[in-house]
Short mmCIF file of C-alpha atoms and ligand atoms in Angstrom, two decimals:
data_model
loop_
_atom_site.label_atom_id
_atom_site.label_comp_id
_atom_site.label_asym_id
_atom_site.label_seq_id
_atom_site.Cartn_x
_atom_site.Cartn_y
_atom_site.Cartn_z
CA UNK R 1 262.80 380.60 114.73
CA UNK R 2 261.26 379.83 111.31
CA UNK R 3 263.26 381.00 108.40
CA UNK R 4 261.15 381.35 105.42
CA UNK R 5 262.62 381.46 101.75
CA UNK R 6 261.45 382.14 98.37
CA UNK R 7 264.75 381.29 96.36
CA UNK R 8 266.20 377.96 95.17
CA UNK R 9 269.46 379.17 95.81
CA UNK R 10 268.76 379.89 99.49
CA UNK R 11 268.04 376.19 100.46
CA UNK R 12 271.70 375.04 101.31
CA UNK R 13 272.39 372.05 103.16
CA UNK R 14 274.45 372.16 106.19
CA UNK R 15 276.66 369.00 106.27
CA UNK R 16 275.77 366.35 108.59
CA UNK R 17 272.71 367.53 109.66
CA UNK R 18 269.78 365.25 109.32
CA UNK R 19 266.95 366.80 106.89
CA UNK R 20 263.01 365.60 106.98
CA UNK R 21 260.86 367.31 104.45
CA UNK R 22 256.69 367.83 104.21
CA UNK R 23 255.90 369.28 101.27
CA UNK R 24 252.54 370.98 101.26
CA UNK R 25 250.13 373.52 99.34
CA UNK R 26 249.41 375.34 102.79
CA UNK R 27 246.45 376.06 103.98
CA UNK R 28 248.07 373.96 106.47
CA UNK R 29 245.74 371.63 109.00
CA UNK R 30 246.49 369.65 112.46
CA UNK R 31 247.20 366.99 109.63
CA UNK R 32 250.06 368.76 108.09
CA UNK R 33 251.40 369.57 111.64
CA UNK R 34 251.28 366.06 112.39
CA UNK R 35 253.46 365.42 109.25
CA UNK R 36 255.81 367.94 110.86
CA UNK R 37 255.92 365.92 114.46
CA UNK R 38 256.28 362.82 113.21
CA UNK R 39 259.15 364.27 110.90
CA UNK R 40 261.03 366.49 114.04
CA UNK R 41 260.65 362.92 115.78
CA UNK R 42 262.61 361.64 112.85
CA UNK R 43 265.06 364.23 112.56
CA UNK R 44 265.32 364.91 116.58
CA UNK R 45 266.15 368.08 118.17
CA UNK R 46 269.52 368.48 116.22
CA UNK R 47 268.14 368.00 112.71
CA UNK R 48 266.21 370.44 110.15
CA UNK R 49 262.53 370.16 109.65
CA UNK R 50 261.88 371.96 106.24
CA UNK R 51 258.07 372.63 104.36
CA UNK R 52 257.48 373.63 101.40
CA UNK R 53 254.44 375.50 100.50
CA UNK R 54 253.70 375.53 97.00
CA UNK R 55 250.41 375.30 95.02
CA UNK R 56 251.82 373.76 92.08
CA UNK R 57 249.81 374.51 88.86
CA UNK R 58 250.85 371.30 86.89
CA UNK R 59 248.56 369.43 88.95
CA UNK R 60 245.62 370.83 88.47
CA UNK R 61 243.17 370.51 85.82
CA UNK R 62 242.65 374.05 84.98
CA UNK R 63 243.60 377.81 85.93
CA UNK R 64 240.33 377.92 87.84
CA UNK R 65 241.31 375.59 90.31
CA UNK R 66 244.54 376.80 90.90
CA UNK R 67 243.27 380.17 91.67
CA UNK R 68 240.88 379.08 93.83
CA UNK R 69 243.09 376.70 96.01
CA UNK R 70 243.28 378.75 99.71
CA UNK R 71 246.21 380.92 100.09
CA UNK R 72 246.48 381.43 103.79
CA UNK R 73 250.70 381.99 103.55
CA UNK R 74 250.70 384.22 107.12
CA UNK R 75 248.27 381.76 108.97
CA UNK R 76 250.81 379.14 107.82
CA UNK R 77 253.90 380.72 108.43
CA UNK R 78 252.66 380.97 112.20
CA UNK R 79 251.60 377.58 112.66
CA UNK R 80 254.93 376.52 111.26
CA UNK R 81 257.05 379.26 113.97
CA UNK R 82 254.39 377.32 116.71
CA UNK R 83 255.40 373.88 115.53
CA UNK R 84 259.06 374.46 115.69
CA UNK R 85 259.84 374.20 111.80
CA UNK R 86 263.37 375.21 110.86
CA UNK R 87 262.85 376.71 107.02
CA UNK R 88 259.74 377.07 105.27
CA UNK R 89 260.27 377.39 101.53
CA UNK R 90 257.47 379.39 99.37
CA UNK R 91 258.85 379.48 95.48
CA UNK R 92 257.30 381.32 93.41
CA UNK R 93 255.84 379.36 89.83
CA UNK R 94 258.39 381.04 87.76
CA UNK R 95 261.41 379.73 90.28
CA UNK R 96 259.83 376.11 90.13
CA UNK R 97 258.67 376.20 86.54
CA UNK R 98 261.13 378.92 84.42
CA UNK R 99 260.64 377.47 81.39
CA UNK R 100 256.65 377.49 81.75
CA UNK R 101 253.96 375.51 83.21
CA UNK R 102 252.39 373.58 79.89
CA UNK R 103 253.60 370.32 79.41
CA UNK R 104 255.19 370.85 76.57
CA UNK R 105 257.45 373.05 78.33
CA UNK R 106 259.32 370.68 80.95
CA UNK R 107 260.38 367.41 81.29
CA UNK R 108 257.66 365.23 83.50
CA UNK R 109 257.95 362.29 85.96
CA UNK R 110 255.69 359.95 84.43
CA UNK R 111 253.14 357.70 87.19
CA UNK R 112 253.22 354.49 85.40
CA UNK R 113 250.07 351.92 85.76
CA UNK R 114 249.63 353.21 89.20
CA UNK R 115 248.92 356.49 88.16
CA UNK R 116 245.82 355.44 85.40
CA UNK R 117 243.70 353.98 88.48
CA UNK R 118 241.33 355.67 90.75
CA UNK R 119 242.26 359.28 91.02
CA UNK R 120 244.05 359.00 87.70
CA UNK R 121 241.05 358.23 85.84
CA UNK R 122 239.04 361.42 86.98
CA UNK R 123 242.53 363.49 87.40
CA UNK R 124 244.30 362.73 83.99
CA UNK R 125 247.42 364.27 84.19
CA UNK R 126 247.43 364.92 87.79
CA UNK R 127 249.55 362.74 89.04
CA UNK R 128 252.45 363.59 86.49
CA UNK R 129 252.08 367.08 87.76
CA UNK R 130 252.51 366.13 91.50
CA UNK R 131 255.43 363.59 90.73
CA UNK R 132 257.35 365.84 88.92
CA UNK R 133 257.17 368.81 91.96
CA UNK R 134 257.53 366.30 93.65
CA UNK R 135 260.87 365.00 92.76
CA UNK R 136 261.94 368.59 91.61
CA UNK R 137 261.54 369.73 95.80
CA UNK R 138 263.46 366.58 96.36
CA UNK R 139 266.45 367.57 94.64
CA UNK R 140 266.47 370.44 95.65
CA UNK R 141 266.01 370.14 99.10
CA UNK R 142 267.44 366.73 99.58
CA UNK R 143 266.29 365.45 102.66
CA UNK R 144 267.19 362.07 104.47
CA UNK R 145 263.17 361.48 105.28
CA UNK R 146 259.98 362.90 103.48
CA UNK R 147 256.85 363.03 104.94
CA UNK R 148 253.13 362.68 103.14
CA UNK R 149 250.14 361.99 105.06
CA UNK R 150 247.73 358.46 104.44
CA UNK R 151 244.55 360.44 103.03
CA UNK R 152 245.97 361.12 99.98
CA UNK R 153 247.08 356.85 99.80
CA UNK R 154 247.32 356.79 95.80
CA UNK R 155 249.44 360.06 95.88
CA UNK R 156 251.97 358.30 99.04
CA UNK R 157 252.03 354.52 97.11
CA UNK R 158 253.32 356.77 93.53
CA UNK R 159 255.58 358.54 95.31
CA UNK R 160 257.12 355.64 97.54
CA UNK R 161 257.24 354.07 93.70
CA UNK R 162 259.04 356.86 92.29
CA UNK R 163 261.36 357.41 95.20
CA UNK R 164 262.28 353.92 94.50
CA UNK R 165 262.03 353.25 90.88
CA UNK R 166 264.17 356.48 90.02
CA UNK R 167 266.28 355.72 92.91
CA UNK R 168 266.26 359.03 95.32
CA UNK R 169 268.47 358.70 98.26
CA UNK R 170 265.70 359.40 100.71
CA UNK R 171 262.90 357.35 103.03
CA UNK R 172 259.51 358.07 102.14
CA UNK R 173 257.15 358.09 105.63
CA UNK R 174 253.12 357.65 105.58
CA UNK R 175 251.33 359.88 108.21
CA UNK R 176 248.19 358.38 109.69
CA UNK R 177 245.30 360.52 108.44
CA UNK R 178 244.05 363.05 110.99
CA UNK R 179 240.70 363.74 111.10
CA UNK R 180 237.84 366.30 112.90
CA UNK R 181 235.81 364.91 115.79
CA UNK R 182 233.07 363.70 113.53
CA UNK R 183 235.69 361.50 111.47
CA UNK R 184 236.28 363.80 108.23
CA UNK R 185 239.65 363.93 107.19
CA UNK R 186 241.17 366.61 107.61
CA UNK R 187 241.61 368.28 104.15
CA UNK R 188 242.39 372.09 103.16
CA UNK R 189 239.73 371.28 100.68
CA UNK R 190 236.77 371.10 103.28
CA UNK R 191 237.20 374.71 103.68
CA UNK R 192 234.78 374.62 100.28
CA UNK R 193 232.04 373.01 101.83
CA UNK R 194 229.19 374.82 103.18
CA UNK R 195 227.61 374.36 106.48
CA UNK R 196 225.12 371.79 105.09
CA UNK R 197 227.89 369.66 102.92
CA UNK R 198 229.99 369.92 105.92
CA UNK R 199 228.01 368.05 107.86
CA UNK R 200 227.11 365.22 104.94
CA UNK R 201 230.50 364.91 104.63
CA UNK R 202 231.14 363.25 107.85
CA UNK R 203 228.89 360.25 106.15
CA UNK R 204 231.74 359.17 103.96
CA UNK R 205 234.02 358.17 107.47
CA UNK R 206 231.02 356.97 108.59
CA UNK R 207 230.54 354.61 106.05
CA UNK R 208 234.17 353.82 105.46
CA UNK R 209 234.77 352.87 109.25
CA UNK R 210 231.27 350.87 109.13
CA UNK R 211 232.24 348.89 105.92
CA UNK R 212 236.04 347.91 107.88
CA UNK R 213 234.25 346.45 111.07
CA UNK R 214 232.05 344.26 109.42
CA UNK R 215 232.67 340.81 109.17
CA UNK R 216 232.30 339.08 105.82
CA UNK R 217 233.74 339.20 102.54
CA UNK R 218 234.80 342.60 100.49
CA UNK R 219 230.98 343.01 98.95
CA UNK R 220 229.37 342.91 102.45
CA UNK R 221 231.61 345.78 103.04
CA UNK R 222 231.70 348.03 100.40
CA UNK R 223 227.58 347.53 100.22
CA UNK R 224 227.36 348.61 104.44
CA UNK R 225 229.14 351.50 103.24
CA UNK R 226 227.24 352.37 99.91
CA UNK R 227 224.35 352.38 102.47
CA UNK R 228 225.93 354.63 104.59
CA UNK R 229 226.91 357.48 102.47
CA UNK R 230 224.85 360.48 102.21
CA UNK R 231 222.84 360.54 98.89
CA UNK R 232 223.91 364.35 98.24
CA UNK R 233 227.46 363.19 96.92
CA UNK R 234 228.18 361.26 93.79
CA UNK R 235 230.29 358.77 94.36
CA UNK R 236 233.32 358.01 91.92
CA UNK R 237 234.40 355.10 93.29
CA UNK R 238 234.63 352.69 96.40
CA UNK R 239 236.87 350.02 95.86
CA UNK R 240 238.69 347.51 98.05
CA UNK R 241 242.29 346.78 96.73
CA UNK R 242 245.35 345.48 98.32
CA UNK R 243 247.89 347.64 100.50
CA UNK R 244 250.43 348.02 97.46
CA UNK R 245 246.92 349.13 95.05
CA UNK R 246 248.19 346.19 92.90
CA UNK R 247 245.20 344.62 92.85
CA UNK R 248 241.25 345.53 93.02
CA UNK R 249 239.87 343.01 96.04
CA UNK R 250 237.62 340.94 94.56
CA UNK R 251 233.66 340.90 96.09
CA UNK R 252 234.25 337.16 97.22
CA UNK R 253 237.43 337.47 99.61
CA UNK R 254 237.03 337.55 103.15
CA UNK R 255 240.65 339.76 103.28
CA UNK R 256 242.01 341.34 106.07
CA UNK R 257 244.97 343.27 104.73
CA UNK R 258 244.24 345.86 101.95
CA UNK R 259 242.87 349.53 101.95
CA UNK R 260 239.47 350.40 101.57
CA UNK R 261 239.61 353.83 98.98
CA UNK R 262 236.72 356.32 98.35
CA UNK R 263 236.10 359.24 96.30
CA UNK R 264 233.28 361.45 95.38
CA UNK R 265 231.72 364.74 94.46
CA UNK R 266 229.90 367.15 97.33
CA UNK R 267 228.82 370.09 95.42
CA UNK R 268 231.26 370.52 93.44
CA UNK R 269 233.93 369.54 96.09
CA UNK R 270 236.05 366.75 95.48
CA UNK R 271 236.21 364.31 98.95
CA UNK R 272 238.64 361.78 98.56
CA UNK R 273 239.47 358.95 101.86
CA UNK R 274 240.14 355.70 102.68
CA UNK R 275 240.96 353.30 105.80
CA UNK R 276 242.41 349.56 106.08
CA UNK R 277 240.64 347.29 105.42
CA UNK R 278 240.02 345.63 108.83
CA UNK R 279 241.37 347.80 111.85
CA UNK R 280 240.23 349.73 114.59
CA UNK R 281 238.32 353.41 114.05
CA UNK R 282 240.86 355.77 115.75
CA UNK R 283 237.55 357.86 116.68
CA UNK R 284 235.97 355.33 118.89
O1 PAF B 1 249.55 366.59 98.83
C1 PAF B 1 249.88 367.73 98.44
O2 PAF B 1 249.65 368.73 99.12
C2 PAF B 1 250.55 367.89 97.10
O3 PAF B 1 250.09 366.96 96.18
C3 PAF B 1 252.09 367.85 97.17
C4 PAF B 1 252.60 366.49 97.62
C5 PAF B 1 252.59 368.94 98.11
C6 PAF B 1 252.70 368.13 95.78
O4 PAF B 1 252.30 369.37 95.29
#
């Protein structure tokens, strides 16, 4: 039985039982259930397998976005109960944020270099936002393992960074991205696409998975997959860079290791994925 909970002071710990945490935004997908598998198979049948669903203004860019982000709390709560999930935790903005939600109102986790890259340059301030909840639902719920899923790679690499750089006593785990049968990842954010963008959209895997099996250095790549991608979204970048995101690949290297990292503008829907750089499509 799911127990769900709005109140910080309702998410006590029971000694010596092992804790893995997904924090979400709900409108949960297969790929936040597989963030809960992969975290009961961490935890096993003893432990506590907490979510949090939380659409946390501070990472948005404006009010409009926030209030436009899919509330589906009931449809959630059920695929939680269905998934086995001990405690779902749903604060409220004034139990995360009770001093207010401007900056100039809390104390931030800065992102560091990492953070100005890729999203960060069309996001500013986004990344703060999501590294501060971030390590706010982290102290309080204080898990042994926290799971984030692989789409959102820049988001896992900050966090893994801040987990370690600011020394929390947890392990961060990456979920392999899930994606629909025509290779879009799975994202609560498709649910703004209409039937026509839905089905461009499945251009960007496309391309992405194109651009990894071909054999030749990172230009060849990236330029099978600029080919690929459907001319109805405007692309903000497609970049190769190393695992870490240290380092933009340059066009030259013939690399195997390193991530392959899209995003771009359908409508006005942001689309944001990526893959390794050489690897195997896991929908072929
Ligand atoms: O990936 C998300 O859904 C959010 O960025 C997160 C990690 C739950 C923080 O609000």
């Amino acid at each position: 039985m799911t127990r769900l909970i709005h109140e910080i002071s309702e998410l006590t710990r029971k000694p010596g039982v092992v804790r893995a945490f997904v924090p979400t935004m709900g409108a949960l997908h297969q790929g936040h259930l597989d963030l809960v598998d992969a975290s009961r198979t961490l935890v096993g049948t003893g432990g506590e397998v907490v979510v949090s669903i939380f659409v946390n203004p501070t990472q948005f860019g404006n009010a409009t976005e926030v209030s436009k982000y899919p509330r589906t709390l009931e449809s959630d709560l059920a695929q939680c109960e269905a998934s086995g999930v001990d405690i779902v935790f749903a604060p409220s903005v004034s139990e995360m944020y009770p001093d207010g939600t401007q900056t100039s109102q809390y104390v931030s986790v800065q992102p560091g270099p990492l953070g100005s890259i890729l999203e960060g340059v069309d996001r500013p301030g986004h990344f703060a936002g999501m590294l501060t909840i971030v390590a706010k639902l982290l102290n309080l719920v204080q898990p042994n393992f926290a799971a984030f899923g692989e789409k959102d790679y820049q988001q896992l690499a900050l966090i893994s960074h801040m987990v370690q750089q600011l020394n929390f006593p947890v392990k961060v785990v990456g979920v392999q991205t899930r994606r629909e049968p025509d290779g879009l990842a799975m994202s609560s954010r498709n649910a703004f696409l209409n039937p026509e963008q839905r089905t461009e959209a499945a251009s960007i895997s496309r391309a992405l998975f194109t651009a990894q099996a071909v054999e030749g250095n990172v230009d060849a790549k990236l330029s099978a997959a600029r080919d690929l991608l459907s001319g109805q979204i405007e692309t903000s970048y497609l970049v190769a860079m190393t695992s870490d995101l240290s380092r933009k690949l340059d066009g030259t290297e013939i690399a195997i290791e390193g991530r392959i990292l899209f995003a771009g503008l359908l409508g006005s829907t942001r689309l944001i994925d990526n893959v390794p750089l050489g690897g195997v499509n896991p929908n072929e």
